[in-house]
Structures are given as C-alpha cells and as structure tokens.
Coordinates of C-alpha atoms and ligand atoms in Angstrom, one line a residue:
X107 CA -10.9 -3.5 -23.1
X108 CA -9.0 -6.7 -22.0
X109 CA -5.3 -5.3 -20.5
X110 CA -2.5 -7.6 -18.4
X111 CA -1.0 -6.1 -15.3
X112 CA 2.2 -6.7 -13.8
X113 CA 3.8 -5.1 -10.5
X114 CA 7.1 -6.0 -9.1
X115 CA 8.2 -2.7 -7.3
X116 CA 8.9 -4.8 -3.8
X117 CA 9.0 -8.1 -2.7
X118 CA 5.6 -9.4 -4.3
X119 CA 5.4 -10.8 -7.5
X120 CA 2.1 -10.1 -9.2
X121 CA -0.1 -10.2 -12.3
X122 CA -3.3 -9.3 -13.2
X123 CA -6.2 -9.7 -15.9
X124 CA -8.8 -6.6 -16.2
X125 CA -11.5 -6.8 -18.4
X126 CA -14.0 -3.3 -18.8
X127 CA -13.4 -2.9 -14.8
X128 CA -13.4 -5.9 -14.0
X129 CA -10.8 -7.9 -11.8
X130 CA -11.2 -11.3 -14.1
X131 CA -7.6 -12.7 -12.0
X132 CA -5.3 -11.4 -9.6
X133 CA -2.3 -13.6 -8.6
X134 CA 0.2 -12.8 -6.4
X135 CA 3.4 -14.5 -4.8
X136 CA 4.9 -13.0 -2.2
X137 CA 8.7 -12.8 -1.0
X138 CA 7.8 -12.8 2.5
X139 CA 9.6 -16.2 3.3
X140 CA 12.3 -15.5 1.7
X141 CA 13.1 -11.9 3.1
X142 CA 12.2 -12.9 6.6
X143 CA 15.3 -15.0 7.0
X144 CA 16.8 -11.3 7.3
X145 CA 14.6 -9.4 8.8
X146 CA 13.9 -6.8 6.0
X147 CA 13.4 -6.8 2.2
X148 CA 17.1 -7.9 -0.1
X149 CA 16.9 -5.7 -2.8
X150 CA 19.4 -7.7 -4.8
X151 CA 17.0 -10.9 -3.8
X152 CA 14.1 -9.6 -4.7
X153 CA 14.8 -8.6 -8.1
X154 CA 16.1 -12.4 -8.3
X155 CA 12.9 -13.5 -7.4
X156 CA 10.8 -11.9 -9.3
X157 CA 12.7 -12.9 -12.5
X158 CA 12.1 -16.6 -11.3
X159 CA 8.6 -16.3 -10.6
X160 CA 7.0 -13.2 -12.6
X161 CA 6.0 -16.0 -16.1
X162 CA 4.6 -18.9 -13.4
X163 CA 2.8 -16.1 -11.9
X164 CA 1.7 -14.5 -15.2
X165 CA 0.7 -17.6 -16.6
X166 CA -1.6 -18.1 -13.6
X167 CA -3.4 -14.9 -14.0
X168 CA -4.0 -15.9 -17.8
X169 CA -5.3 -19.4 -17.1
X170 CA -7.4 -18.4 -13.9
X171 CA -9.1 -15.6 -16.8
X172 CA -9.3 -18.0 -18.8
X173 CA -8.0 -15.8 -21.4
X174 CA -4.5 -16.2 -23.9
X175 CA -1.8 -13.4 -24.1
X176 CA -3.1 -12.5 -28.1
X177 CA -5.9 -11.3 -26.7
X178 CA -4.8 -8.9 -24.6
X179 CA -5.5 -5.1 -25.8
X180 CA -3.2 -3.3 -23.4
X181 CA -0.1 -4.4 -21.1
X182 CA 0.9 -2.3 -17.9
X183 CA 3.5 -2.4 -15.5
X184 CA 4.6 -0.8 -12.1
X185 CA 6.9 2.0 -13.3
X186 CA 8.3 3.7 -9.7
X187 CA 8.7 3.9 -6.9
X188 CA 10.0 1.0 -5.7
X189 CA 13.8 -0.8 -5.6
X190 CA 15.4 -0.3 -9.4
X191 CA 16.7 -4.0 -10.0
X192 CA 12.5 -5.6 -8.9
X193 CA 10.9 -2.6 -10.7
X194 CA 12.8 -3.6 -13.4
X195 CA 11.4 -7.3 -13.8
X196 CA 8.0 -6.4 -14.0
X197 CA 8.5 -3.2 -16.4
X198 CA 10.4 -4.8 -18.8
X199 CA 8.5 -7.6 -19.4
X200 CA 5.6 -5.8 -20.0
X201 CA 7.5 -3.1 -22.7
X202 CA 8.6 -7.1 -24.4
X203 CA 4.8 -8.0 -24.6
X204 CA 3.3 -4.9 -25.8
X205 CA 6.2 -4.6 -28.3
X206 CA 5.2 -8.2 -29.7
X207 CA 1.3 -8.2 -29.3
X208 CA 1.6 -4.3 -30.7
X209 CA -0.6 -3.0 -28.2
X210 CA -0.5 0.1 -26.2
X211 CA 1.8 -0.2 -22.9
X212 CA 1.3 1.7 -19.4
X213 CA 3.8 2.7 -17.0
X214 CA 2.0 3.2 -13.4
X215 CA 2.6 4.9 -10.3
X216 CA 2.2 2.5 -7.6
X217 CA 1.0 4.9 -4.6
X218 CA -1.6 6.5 -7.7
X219 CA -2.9 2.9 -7.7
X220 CA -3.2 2.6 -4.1
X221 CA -4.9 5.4 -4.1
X222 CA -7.8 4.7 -6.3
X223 CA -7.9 1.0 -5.0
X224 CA -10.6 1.8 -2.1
X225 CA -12.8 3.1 -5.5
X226 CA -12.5 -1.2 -6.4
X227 CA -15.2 -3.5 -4.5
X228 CA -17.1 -6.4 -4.4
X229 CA -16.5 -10.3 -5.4
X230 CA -15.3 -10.5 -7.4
X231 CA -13.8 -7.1 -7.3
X232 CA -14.6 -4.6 -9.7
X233 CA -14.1 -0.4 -10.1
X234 CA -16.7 1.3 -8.8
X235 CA -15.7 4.7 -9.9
X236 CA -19.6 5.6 -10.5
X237 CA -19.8 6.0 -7.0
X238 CA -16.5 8.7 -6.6
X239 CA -16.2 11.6 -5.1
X240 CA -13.8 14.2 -4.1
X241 CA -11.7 12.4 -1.3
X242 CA -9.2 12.8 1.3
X243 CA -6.9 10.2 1.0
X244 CA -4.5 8.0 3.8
X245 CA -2.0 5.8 1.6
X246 CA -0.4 3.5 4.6
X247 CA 2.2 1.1 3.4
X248 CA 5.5 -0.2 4.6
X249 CA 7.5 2.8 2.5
X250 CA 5.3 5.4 2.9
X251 CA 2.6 7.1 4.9
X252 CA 0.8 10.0 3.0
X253 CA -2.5 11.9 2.8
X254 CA -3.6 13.1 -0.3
X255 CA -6.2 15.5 -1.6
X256 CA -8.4 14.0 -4.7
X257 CA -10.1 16.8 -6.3
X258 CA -11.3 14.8 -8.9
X259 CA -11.1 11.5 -10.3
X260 CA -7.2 11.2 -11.7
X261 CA -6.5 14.5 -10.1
X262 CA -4.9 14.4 -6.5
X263 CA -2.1 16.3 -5.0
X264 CA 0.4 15.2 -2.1
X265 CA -0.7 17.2 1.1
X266 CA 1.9 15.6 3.4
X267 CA 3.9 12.4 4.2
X268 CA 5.9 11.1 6.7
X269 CA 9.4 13.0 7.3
X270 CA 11.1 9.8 8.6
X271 CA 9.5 6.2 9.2
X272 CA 6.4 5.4 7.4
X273 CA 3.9 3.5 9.5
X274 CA 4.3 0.4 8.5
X275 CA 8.2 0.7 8.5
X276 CA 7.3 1.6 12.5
X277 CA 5.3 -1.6 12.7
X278 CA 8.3 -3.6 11.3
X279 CA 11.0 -2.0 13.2
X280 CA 9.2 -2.2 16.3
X281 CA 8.1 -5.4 16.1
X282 CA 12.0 -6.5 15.3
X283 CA 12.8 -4.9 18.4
X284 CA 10.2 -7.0 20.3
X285 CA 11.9 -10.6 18.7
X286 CA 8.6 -10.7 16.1
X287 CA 9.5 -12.3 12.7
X288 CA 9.2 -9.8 9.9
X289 CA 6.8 -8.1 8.5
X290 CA 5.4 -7.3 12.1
X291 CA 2.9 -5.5 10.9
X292 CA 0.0 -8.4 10.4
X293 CA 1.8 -10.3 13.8
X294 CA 1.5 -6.9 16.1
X295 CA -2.2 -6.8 14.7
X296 CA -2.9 -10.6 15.9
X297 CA -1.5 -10.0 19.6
X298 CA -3.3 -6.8 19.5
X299 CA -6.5 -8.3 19.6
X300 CA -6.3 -10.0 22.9
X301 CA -3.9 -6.6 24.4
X302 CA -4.8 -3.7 26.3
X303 CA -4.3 -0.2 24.7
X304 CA -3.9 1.8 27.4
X305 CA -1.6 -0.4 29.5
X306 CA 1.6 1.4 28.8
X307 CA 1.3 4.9 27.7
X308 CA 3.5 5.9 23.8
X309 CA 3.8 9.2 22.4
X310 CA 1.8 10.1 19.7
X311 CA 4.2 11.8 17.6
X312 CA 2.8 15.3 15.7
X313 CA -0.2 14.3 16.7
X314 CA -1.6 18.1 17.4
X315 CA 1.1 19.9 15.4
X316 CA -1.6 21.0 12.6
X317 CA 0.6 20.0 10.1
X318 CA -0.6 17.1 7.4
X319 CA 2.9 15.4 7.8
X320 CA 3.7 12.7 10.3
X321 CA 6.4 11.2 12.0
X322 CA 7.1 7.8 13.8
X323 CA 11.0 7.1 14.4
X324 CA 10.1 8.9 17.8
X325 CA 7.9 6.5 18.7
X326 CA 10.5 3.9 17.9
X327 CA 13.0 4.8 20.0
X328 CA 10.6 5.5 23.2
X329 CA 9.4 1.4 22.5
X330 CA 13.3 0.8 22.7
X331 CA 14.1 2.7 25.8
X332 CA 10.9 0.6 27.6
X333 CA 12.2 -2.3 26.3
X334 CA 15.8 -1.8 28.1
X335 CA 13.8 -0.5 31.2
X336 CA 11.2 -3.5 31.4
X337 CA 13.7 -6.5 30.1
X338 CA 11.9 -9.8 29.7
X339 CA 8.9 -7.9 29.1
X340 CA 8.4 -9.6 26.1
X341 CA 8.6 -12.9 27.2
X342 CA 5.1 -12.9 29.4
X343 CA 2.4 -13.7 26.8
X344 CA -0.4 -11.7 28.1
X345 CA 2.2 -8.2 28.5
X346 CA 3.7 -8.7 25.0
X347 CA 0.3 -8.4 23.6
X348 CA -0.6 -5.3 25.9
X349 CA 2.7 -3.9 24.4
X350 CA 1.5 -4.8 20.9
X351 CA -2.0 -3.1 21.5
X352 CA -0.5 -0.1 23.0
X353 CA 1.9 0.3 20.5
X354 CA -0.6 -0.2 17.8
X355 CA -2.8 2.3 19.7
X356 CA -0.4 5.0 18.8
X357 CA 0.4 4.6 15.8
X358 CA -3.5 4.1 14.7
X359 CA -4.3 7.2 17.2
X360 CA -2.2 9.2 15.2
X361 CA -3.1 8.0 11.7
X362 CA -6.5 8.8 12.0
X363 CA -6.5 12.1 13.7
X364 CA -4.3 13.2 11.0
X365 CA -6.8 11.8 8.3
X366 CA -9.9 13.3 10.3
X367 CA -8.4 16.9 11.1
X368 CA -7.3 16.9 7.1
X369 CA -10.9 15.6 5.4
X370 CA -12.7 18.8 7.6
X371 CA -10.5 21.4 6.8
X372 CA -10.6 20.6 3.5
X373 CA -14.3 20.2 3.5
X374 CA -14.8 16.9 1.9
X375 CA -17.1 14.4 2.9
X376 CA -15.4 11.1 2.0
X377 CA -12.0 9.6 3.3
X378 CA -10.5 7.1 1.8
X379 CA -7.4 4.9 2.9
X380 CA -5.4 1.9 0.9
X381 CA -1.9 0.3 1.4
X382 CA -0.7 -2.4 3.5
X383 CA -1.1 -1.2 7.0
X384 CA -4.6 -0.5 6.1
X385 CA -5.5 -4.2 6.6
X386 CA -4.8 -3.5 10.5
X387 CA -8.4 -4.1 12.1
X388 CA -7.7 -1.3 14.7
X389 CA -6.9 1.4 12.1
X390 CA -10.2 0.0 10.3
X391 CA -12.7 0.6 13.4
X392 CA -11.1 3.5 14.5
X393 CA -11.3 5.1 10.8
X394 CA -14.9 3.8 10.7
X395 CA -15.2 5.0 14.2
X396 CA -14.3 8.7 13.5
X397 CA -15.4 9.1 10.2
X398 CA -19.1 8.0 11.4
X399 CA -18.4 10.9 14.6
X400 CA -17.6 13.0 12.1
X401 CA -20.7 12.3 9.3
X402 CA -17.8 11.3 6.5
X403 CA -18.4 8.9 4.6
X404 CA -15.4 5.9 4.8
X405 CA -13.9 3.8 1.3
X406 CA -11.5 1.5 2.6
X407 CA -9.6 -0.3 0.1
X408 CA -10.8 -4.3 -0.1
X409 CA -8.2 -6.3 2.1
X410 CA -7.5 -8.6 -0.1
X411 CA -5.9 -5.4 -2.5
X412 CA -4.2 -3.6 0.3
X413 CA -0.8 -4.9 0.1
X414 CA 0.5 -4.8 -3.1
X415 CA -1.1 -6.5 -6.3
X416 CA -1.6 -6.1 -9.7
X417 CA -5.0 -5.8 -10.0
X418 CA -5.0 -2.1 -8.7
X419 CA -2.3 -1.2 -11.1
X420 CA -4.5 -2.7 -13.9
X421 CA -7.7 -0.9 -13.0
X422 CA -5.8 2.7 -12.6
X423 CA -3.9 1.7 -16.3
X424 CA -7.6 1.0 -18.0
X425 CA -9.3 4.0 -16.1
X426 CA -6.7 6.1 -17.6
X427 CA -6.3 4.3 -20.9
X428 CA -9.9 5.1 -21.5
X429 CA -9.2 9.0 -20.2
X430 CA -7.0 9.4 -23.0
X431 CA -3.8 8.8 -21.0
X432 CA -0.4 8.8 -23.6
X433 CA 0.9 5.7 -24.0
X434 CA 4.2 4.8 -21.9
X435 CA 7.0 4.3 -25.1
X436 CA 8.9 1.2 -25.1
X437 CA 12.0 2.9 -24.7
X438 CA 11.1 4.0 -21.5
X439 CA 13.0 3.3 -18.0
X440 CA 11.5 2.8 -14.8
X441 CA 11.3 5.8 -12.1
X442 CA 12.3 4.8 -8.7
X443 CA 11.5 7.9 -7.0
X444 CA 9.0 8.5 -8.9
X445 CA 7.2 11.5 -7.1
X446 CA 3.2 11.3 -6.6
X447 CA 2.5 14.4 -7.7
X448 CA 4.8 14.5 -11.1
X449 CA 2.5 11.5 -12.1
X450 CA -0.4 13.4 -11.7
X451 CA 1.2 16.3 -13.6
X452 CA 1.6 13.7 -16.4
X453 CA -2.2 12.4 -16.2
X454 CA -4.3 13.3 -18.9
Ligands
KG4_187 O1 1.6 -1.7 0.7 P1 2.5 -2.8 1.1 O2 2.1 -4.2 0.8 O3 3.9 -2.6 0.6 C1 4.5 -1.4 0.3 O4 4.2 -0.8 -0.7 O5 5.4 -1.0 1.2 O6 2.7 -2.6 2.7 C2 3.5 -3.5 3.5 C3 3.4 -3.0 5.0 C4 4.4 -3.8 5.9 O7 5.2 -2.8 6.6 C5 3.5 -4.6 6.8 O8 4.0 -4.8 8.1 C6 2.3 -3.7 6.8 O9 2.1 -3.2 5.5 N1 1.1 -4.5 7.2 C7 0.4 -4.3 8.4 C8 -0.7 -5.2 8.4 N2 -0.6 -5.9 7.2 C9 0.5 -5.5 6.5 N3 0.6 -3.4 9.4 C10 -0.2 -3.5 10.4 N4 -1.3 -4.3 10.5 C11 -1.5 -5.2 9.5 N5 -2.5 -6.1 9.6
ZN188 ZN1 2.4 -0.7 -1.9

C-alpha cells in the first residue's frame, strides 16, 4: 500500500509518503521561529501557518517519493490531541483528498503514533514491527509525559501521566526562567553537556511515591526560588551550564526511575520511549544505562522522528489499515482531547 500522511496538531507542519512500511519521504517545517518571538506556541498563529505551508510541504513529500497524489491508496491525518484551529489544517485536507482520489481516509491519535514510533528504524527508516514485543512505554513530549502498558501490538492502556507540567513543558518553562530562547528543551541539552549534575541539588518530584504518575511544576518553582536567591547566576557561562545539567539531572532522574520501577512490576522485558524530550542525550544514556542494569531490552524512537512528523502517523495509519482498522468518514471532526485510551478502545 502507497498512503500520504499529514500532521498539524502543533507548531510543525508535516507530510509523509509510506509505501508497505516504508518511510519513502518525510518533510517537516517547523514553527519554531515564528513562536519563539513569544516565548510559547500562538495557537491562532499556528493554525495560520500551517494553512500557508501544509501544500509546499506536501508537495515536497510527493516529489522527494517521487510519487504523484493519484497514486496514493490511503490519506491520513493527525485527528487529536493537539490545538483545534492547527489540527484542523492537516485533517481537513486530508478528508478533501481522500474524498477526490476515493480512497480510504485515517484519523490518528498522535501520542498512539508516538508510541509505536521506537518500533520504526534504520535509513532510511522503516517499521520494524517483526521485531515487537510487549512494552512499557515513556511518551515525553512538550504536552504530555505518560507511561503506557503495550500488551500487544495496537493494544496499550494509559498507566499514568503527568498531573501538572509535562516534562518538556518543565524544560521550556524553566529554561524561560533562565533567559534561554524557546523551546529550551534542545538548548538546556547543549549546556548540559559541558555542566555538572550534582552542583546544585533539585527535587526529584514523586520520584519514590510508587505511583506511575509524575509531576514537575514543583521542580519549577524550586529553579525560581534559586534563581531569586543566586541573581546573576545565569550570567557566568560555566554555572549556567552546571544549572542546566542539574536541572536536566532531575528531570531525567525522575523519568527513568519511573519507567524502570513500571517495566519490572509489570514484568516486561522491553521499554520503549518516543516524543520530543526523548532526543535529550542524558535521558538516552541513562535509559540505556538502567535498562542494561536491569537486563531490559531498550527501543528508542529514531531522533530524527521524536519530535513530531508525519511519518509516524503514516506508519501507525498503514499498520492499522492492514489490521482491519474502520475507516475515519469524511464527515468526521477532529478530537482535541482526544484520550489515549478511547483510541485504543476504537482500534480494531
Ligand atoms: O513531541 P514534541 O515535538 O511536541 C509535542 O507533541 O509536544 O515535543 C516538543 C518538546 C519541547 O518541549 C522541547 O523543548 C522538547 O520536546 N525537546 C527537548 C529536546 N528536544 C526537544 N527537551 C530536552 N532535550 C532535548 N534535546
Ligand atoms: Zn508530539
């Protein structure tokens, strides 16, 4: 099967060609610029801008596939979560093209596609879904931190999520409070590298609480109350980026705990771990770290696919397509609280 992917839930544009697992194109243009100016994502803007860009983007995907739109077999689209007005862009267009090429059409759940996009590998990427097995799951992005239980391929239930900030949200916010431009998260990673961890100590919020839920606004306010006590802090080069690392450290710290102390009681032997924040180098080692400790095998989604694309919303639509999954009707809206767990309700 040949199928075209689209995802617009936030503030990257992005299209995708999938051929029989196969990512043949993946384009994405990203908002960042444009949102940085104030210091978080416009919702308003960003359905704007995806309007503006989603056929210069889409067109892209087609030529790098070398492939032309009557060919397609299937059309999906980015159904929910995600802001209404960008969600929108992306959904509608795709209902428009199925409805002229008269070919099935797929609404997906974004975090179900994250979740399945450490199951894509290699270069060019392709699904490796030969290789699954029963997973836990850490889905890390700037709206949501969750872990996840995967029984089975396309069957997974929510086992906790964050009751406040999600991680990346903490990166962002933090980082704001330090002066860094937004998204934080990728800059705080950077100064990291060259930082010390353990030169200023940060609560590890819920770390031991032997819950699977997590929360990070604590952590938040502590950076602020430092950053009143120590003023000018900042400033120094080589204590901003022992601030970054420490801060980092407990965030990651408590990510990975979390994901460990879940994956053995629930005796699996794989984690896996996908979204945005999962592209932080620390969180990699130390997942690698731990999972080795603890003889679990480790599936982390490719980094080029952790922030959001299309090509993980195409893979998920095709695995699903050829599952049996019922078509999305064209008189469908978009779901932009869109629960994890009703979309698995509604999977084949
Ligand atoms: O999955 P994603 O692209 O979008 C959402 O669905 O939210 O995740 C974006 C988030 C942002 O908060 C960004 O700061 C964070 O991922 N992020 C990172 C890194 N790269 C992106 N956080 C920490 N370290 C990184 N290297
Ligand atoms: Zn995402």
């Amino acid at each position: 099967m040949i199928l075209l992917a689209l995802e617009t839930s936030c503030d990257e544009t992005s299209a995708a060609v999938i051929r029989n697992g196969r990512v043949l194109s993946s384009a994405v243009s990203s908002q960042i610029r444009l949102h940085s100016e104030y210091g978080g994502v416009v919702p308003e803007l960003a359905a704007r801008e995806h309007l503006r860009n989603l056929l210069p983007v889409t067109q892209t995907a087609l030529r790098d596939a070398r492939v032309k739109p009557g060919e397609m077999e299937a059309i999906a689209a980015t159904r929910g979560p995600g802001l209404p007005g960008a969600l929108m862009v992306g959904f509608q267009a795709a209902q428009a093209m199925a409805f002229a090429l008269r070919v099935p059409f797929l609404g997906i759940h974004h975090h179900e596609a994250h979740l399945y996009s450490p199951w894509i590998s290699g270069d060019p990427p392709a699904a490796d879904f030969a290789a699954f097995q029963p997973n836990l799951s850490l889905i890390v992005s700037g709206g949501h931190t969750m872990l996840v239980q995967v029984e089975s391929e396309l069957n997974h239930h929510l086992l906790g999520s964050t009751v406040d900030d999600a991680a990346g949200e903490c990166f962002d916010k933090i980082g704001k409070l330090i002066g860094l431009p937004y998204p934080a998260g990728p800059e705080i990673d950077r100064l990291s590298e060259h930082g010390d961890p353990k030169a200023y100590d940060f609560p590890r919020p819920m770390i031991h609480d032997g819950t699977d839920d997590f929360s990070f606004s604590g952590l938040k306010t502590s950076v602020r109350y430092f950053l009143r006590d120590h003023p000018g802090l900042p400033e120094e080069a080589q204590r901003l980026r022992d601030l970054c690392a420490s801060v980092q450290a407990a965030i990651v710290d408590v990510l990975v705990a979390k994901a460990i102390k879940a994956a053995l009681r629930l005796r699996v032997s794989c984690v896996t771990a996908s979204g945005g924040v999962t592209s932080n180098r620390a969180l990699r080692r130390q997942l690698t770290a731990a999972c080795g400790r603890s003889h679990l095998e480790l599936r982390l989604a490719p980094p080029g696919l952790c922030t959001d694309n299309a090509a993980m919303i195409g893979i998920l639509a095709e695995r699903k397509l050829a599952h049996g999954a019922k078509e999305t009707g064209l008189e469908e809206e978009v779901l932009p609280n869109w629960q994890l767990d009703q979309a698995a309700a509604s999977a084949p």
